[in-house]
mmCIF file with all atom_site columns, N, CA and C in Angstrom:
data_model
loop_
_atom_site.group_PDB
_atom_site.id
_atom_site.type_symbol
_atom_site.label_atom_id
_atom_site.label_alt_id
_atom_site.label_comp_id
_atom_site.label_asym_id
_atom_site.label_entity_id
_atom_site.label_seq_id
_atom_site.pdbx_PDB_ins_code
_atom_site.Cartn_x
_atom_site.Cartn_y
_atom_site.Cartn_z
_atom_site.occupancy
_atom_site.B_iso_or_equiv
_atom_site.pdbx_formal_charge
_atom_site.auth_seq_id
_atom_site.auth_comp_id
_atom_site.auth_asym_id
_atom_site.auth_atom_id
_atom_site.pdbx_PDB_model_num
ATOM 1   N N  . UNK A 1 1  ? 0.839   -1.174  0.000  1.00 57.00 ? 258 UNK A N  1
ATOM 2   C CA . UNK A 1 1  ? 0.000   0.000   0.000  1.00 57.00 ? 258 UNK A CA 1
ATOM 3   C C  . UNK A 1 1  ? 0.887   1.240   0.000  1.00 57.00 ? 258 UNK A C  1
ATOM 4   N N  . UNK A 1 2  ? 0.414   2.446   -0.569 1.00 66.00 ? 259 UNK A N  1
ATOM 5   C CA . UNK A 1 2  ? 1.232   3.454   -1.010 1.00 66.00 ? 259 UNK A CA 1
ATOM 6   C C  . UNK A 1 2  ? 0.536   4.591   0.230  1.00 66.00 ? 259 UNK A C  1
ATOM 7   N N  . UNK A 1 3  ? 1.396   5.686   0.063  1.00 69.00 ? 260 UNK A N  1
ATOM 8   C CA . UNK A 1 3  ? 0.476   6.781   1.507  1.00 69.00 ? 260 UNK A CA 1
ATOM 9   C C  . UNK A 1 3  ? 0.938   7.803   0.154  1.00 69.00 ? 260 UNK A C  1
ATOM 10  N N  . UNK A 1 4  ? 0.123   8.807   0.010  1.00 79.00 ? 261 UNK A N  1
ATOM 11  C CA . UNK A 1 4  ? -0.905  9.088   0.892  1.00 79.00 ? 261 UNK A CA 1
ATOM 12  C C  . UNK A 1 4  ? -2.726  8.187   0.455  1.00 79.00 ? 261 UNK A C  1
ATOM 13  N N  . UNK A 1 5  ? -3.101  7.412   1.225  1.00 87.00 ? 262 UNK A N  1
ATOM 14  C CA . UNK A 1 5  ? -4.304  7.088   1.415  1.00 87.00 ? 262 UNK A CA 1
ATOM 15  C C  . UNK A 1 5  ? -5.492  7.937   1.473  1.00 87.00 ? 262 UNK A C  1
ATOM 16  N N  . UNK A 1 6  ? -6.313  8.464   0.388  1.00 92.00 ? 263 UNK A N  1
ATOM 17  C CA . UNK A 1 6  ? -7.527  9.681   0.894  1.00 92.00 ? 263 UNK A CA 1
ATOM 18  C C  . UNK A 1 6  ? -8.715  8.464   1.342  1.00 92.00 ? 263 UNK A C  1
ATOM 19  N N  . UNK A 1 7  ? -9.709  8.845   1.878  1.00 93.00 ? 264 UNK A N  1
ATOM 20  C CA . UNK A 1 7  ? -10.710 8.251   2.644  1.00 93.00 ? 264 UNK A CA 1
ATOM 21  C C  . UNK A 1 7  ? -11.972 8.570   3.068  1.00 93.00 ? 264 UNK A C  1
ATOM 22  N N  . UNK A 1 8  ? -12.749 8.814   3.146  1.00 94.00 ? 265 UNK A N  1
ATOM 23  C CA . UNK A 1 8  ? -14.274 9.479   4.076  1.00 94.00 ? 265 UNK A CA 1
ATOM 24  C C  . UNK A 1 8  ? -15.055 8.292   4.195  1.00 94.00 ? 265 UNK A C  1
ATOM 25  N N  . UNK A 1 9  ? -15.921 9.110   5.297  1.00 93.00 ? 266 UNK A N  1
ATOM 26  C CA . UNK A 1 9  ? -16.764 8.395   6.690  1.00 93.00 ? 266 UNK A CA 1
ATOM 27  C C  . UNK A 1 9  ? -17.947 9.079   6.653  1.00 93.00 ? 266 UNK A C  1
ATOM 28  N N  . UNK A 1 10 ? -18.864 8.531   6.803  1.00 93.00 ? 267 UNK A N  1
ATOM 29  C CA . UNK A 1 10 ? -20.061 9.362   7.029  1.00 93.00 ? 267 UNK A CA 1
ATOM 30  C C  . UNK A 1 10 ? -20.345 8.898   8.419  1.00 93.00 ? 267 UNK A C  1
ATOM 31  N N  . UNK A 1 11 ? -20.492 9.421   9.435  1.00 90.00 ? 268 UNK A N  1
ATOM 32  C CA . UNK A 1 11 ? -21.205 9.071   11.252 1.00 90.00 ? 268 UNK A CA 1
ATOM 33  C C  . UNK A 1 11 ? -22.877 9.615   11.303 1.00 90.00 ? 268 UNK A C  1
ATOM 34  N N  . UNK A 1 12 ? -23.142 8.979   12.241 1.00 91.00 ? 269 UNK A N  1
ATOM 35  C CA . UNK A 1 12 ? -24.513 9.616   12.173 1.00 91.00 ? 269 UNK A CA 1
ATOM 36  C C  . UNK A 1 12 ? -24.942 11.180  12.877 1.00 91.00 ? 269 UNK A C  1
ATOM 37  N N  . UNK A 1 13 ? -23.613 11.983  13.482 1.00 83.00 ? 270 UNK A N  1
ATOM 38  C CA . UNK A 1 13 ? -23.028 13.290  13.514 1.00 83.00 ? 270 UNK A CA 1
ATOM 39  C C  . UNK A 1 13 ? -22.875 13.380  14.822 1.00 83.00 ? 270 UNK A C  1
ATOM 40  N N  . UNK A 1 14 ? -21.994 14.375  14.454 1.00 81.00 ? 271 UNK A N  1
ATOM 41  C CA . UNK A 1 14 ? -21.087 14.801  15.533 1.00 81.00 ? 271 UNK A CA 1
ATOM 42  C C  . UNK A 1 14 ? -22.071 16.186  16.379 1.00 81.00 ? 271 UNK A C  1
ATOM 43  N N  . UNK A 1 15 ? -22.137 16.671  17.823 1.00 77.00 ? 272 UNK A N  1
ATOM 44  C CA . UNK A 1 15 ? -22.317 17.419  17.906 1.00 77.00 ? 272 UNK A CA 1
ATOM 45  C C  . UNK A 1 15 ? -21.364 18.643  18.187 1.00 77.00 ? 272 UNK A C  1
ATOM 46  N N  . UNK A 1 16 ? -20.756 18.340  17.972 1.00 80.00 ? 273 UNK A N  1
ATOM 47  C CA . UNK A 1 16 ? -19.736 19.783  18.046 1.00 80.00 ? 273 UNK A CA 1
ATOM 48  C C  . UNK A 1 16 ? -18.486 19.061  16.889 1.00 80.00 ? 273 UNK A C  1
ATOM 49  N N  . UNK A 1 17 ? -17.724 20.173  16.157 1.00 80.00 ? 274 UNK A N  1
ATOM 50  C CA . UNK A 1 17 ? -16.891 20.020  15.303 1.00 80.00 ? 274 UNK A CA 1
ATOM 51  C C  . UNK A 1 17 ? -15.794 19.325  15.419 1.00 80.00 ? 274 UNK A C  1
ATOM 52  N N  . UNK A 1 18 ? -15.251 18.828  14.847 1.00 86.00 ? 275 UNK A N  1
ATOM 53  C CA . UNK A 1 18 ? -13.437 18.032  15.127 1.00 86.00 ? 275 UNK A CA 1
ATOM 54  C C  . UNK A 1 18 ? -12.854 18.842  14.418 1.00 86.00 ? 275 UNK A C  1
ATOM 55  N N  . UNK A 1 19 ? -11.350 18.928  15.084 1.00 89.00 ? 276 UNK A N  1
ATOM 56  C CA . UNK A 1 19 ? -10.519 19.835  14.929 1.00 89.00 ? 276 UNK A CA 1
ATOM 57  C C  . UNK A 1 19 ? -9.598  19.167  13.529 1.00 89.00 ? 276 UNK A C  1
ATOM 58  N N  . UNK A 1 20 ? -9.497  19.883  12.728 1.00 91.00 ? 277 UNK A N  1
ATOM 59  C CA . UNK A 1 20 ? -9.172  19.469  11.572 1.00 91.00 ? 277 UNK A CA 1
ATOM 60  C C  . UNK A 1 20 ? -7.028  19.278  11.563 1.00 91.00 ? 277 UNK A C  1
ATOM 61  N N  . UNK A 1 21 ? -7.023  18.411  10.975 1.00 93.00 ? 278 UNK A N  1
ATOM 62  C CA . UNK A 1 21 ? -5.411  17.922  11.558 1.00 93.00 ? 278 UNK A CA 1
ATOM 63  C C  . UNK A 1 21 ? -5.427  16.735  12.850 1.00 93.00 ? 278 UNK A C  1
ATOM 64  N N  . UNK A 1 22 ? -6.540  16.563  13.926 1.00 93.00 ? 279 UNK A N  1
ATOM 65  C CA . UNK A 1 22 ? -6.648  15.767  14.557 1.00 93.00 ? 279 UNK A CA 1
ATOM 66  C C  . UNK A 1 22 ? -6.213  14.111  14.166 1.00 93.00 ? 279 UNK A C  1
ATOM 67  N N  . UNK A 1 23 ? -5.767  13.674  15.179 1.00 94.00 ? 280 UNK A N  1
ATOM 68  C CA . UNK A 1 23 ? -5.499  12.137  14.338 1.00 94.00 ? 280 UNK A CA 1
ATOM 69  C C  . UNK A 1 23 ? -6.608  11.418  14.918 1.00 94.00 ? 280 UNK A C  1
ATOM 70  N N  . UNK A 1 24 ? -7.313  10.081  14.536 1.00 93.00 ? 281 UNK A N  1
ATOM 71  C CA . UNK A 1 24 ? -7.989  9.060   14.545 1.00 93.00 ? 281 UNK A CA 1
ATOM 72  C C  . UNK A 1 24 ? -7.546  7.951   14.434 1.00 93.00 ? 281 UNK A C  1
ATOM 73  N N  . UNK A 1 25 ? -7.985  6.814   15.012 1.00 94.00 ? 282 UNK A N  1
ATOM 74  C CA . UNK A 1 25 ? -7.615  5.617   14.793 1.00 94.00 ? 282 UNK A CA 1
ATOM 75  C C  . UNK A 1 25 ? -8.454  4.593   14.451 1.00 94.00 ? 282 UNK A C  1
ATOM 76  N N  . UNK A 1 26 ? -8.138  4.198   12.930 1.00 93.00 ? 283 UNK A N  1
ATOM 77  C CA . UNK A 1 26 ? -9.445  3.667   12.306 1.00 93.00 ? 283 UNK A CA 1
ATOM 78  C C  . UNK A 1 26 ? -9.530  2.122   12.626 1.00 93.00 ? 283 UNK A C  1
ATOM 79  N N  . UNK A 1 27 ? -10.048 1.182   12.943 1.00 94.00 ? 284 UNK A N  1
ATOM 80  C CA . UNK A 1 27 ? -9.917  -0.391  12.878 1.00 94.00 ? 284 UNK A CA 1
ATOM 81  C C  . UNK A 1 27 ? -11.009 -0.799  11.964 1.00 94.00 ? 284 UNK A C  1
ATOM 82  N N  . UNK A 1 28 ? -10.948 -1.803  11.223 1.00 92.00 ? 285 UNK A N  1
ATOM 83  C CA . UNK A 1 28 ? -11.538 -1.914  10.214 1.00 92.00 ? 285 UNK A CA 1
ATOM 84  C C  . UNK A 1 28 ? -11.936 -3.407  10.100 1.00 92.00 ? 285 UNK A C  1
ATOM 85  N N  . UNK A 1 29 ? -12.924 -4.125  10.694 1.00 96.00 ? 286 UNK A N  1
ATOM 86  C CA . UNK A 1 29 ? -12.485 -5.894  10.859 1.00 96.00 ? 286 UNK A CA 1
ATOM 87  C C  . UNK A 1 29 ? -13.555 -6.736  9.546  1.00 96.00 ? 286 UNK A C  1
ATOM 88  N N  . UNK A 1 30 ? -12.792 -6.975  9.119  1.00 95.00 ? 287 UNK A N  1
ATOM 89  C CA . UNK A 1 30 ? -14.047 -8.290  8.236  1.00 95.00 ? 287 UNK A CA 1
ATOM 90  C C  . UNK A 1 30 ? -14.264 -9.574  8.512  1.00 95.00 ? 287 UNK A C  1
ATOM 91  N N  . UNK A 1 31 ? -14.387 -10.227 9.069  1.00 96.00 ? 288 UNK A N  1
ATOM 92  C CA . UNK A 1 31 ? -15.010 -11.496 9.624  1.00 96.00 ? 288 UNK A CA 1
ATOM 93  C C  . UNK A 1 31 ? -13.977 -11.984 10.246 1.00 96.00 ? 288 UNK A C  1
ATOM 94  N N  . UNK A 1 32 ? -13.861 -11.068 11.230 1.00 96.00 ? 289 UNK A N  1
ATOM 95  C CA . UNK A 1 32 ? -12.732 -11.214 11.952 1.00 96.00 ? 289 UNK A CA 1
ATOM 96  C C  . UNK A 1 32 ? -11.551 -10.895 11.949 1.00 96.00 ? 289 UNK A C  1
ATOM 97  N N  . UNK A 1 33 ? -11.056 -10.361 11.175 1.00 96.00 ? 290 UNK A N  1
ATOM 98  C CA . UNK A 1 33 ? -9.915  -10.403 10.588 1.00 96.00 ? 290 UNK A CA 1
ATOM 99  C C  . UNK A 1 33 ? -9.912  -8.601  10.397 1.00 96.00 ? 290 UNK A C  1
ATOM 100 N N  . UNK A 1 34 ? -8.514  -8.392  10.898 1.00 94.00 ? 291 UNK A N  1
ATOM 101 C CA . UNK A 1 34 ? -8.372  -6.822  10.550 1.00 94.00 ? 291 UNK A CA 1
ATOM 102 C C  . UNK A 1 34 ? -7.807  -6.757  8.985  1.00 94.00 ? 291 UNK A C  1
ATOM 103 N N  . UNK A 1 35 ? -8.758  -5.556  8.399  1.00 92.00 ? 292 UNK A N  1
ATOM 104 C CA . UNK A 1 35 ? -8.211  -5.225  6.957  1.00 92.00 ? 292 UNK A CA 1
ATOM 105 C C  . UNK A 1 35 ? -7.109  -4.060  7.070  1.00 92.00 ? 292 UNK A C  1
ATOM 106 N N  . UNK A 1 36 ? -6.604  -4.383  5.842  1.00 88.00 ? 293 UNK A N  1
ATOM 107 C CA . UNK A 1 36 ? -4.997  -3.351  5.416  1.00 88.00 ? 293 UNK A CA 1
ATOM 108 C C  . UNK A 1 36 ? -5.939  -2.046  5.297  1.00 88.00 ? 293 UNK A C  1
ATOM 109 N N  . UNK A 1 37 ? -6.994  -1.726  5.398  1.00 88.00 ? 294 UNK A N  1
ATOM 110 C CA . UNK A 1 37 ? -7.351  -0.069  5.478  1.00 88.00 ? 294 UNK A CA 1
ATOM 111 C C  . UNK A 1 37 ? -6.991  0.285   6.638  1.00 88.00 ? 294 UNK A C  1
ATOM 112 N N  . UNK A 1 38 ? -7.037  -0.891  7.982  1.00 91.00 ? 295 UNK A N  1
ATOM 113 C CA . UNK A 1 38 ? -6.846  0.322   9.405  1.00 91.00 ? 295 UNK A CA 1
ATOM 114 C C  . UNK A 1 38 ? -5.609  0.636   9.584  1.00 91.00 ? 295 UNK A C  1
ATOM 115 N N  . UNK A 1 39 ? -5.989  2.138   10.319 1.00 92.00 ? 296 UNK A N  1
ATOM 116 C CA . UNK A 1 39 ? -4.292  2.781   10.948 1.00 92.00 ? 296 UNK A CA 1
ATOM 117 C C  . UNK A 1 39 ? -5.029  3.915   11.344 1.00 92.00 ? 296 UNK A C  1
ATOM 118 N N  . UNK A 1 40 ? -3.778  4.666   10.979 1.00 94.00 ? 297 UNK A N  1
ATOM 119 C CA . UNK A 1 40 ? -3.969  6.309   11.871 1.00 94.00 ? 297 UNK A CA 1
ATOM 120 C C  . UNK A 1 40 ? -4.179  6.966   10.492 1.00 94.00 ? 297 UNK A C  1
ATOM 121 N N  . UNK A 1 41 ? -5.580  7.794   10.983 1.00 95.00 ? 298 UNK A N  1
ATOM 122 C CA . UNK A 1 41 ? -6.065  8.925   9.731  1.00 95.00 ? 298 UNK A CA 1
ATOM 123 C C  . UNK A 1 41 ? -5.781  10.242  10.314 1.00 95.00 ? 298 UNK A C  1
ATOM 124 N N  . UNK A 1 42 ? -5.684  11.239  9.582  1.00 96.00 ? 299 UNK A N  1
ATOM 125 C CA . UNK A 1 42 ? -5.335  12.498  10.184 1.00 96.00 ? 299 UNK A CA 1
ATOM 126 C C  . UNK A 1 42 ? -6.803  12.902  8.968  1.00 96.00 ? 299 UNK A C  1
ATOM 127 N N  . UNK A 1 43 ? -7.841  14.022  10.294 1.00 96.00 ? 300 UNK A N  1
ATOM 128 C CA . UNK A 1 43 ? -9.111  14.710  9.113  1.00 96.00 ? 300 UNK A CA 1
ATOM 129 C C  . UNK A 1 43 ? -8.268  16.039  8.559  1.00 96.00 ? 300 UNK A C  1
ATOM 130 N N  . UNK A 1 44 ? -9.081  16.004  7.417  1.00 95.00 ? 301 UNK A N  1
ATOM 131 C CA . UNK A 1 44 ? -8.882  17.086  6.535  1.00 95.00 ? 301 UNK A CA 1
ATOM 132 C C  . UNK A 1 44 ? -9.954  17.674  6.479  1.00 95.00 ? 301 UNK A C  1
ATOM 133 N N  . UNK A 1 45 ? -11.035 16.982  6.991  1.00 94.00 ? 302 UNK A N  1
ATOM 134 C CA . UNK A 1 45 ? -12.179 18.177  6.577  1.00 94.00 ? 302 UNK A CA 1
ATOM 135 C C  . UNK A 1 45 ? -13.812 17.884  6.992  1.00 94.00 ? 302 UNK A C  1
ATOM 136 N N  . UNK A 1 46 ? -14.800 18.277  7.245  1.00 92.00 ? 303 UNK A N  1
ATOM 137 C CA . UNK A 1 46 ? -16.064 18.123  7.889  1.00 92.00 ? 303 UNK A CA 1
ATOM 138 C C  . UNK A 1 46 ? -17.131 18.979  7.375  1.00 92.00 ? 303 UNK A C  1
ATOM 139 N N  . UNK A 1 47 ? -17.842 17.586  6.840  1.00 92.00 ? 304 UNK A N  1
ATOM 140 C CA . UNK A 1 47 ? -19.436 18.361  6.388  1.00 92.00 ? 304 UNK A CA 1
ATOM 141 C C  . UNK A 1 47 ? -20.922 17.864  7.230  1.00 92.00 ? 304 UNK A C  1
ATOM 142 N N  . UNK A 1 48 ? -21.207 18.624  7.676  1.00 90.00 ? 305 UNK A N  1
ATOM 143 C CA . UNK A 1 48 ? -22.738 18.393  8.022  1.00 90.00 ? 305 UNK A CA 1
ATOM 144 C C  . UNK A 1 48 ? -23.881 18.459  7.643  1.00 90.00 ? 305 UNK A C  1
ATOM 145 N N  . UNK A 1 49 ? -24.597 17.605  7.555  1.00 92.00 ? 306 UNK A N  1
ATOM 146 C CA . UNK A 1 49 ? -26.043 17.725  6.775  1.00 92.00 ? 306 UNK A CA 1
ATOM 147 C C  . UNK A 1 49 ? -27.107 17.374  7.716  1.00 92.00 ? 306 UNK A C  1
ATOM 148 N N  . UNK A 1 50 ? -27.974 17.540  7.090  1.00 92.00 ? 307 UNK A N  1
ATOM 149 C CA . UNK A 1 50 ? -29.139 18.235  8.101  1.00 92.00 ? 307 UNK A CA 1
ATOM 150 C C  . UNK A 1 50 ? -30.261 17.390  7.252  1.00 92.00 ? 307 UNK A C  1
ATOM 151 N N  . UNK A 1 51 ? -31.032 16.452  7.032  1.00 90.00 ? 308 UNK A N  1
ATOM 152 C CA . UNK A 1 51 ? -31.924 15.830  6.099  1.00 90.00 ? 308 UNK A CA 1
ATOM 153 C C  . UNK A 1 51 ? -33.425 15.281  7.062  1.00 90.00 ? 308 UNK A C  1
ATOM 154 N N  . UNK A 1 52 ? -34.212 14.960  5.664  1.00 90.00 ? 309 UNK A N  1
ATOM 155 C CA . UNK A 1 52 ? -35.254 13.418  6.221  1.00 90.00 ? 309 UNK A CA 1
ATOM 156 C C  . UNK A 1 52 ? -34.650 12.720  7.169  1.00 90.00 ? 309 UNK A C  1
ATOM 157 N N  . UNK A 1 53 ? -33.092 12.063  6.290  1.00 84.00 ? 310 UNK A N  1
ATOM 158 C CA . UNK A 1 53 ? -33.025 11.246  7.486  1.00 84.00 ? 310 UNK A CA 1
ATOM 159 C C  . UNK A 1 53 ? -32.033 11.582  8.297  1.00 84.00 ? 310 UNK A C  1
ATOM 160 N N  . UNK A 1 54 ? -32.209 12.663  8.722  1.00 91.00 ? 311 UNK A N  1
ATOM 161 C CA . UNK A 1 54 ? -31.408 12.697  10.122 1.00 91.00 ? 311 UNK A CA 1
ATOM 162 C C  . UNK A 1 54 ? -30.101 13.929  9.865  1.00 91.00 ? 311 UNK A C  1
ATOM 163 N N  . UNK A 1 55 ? -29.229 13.946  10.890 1.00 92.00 ? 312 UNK A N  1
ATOM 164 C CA . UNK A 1 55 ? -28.385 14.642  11.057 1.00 92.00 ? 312 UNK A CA 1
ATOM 165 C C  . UNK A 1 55 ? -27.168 13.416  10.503 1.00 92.00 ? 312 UNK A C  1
ATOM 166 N N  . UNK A 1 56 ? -26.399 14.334  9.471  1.00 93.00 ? 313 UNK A N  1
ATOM 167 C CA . UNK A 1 56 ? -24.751 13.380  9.586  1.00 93.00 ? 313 UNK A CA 1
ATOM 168 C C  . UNK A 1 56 ? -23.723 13.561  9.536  1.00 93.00 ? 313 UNK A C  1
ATOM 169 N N  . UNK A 1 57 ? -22.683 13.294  9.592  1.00 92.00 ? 314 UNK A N  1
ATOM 170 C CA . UNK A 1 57 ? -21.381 14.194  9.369  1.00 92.00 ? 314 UNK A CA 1
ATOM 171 C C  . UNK A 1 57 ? -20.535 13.229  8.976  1.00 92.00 ? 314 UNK A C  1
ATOM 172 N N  . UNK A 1 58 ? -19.580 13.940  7.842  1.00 93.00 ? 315 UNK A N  1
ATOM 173 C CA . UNK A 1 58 ? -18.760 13.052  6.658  1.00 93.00 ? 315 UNK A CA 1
ATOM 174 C C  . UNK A 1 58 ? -17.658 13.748  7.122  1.00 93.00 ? 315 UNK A C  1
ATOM 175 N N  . UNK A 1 59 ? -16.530 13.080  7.764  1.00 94.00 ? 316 UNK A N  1
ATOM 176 C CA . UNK A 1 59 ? -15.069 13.252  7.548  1.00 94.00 ? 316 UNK A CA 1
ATOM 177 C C  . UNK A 1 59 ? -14.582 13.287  6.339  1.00 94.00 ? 316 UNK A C  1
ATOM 178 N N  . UNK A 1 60 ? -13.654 14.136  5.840  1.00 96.00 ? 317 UNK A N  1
ATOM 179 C CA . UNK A 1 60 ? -12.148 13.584  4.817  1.00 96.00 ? 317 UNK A CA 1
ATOM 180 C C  . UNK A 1 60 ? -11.125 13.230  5.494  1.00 96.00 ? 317 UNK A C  1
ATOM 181 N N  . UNK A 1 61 ? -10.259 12.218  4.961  1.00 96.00 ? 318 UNK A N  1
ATOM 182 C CA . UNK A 1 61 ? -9.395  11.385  5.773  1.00 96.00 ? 318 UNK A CA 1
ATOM 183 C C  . UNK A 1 61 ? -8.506  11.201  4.879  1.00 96.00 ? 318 UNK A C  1
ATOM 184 N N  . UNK A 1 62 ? -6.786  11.284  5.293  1.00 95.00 ? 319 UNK A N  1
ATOM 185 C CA . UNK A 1 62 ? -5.708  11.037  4.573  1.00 95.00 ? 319 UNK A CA 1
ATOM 186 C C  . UNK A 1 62 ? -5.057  9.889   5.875  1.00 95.00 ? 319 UNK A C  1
ATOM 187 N N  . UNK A 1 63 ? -4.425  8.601   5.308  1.00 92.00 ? 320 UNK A N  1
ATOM 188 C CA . UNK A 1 63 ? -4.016  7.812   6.483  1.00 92.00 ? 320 UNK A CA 1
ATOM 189 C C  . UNK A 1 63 ? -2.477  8.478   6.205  1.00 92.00 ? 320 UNK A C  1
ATOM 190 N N  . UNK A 1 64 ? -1.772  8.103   7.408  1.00 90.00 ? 321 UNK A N  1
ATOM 191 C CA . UNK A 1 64 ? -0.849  8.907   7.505  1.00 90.00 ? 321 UNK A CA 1
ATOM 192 C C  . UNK A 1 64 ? 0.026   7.554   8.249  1.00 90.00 ? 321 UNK A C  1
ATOM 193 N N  . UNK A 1 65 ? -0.536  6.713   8.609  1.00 85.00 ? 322 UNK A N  1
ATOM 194 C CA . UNK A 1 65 ? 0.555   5.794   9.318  1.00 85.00 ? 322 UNK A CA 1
ATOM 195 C C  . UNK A 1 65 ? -0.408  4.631   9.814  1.00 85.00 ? 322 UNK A C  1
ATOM 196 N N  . UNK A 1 66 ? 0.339   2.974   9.825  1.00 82.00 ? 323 UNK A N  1
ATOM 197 C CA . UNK A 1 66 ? -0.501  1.930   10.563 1.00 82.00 ? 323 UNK A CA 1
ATOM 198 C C  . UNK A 1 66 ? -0.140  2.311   12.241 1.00 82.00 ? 323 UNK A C  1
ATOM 199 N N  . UNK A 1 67 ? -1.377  1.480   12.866 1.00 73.00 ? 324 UNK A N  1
ATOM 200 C CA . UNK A 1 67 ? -1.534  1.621   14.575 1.00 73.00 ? 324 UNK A CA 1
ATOM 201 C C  . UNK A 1 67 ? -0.212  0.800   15.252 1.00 73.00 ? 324 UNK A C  1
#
């Protein structure tokens, strides 16, 4: 796998903002088994939406390093 890794998340939202540059630590399991996507993401960026269904919020994500 090559870096830089880009990425996004949609959550079902955040109530207050994340600080952009913050790091995260993603784990990622498929039937048990951890996939080569998890590590450490650093956000780049945060959108909120407001809909029918609900409130959500979409990270941008560059991985920057495994855990």
């Amino acid at each position: 796998t090559t870096f830089p890794i880009n990425a996004s998340v949609t959550l079902k939202g955040l109530m207050k903002p994340i600080m952009l540059m913050d790091y995260i630590i993603i784990k990622v399991v498929f039937y048990g088994q951890e996939h080569i996507t998890s590590g450490v993401y650093v956000v780049t960026g945060q959108k909120d939406t407001l809909s029918g269904d609900g409130f959500r919020t979409t990270l941008a994500l560059t991985r920057v390093g495994s855990e």
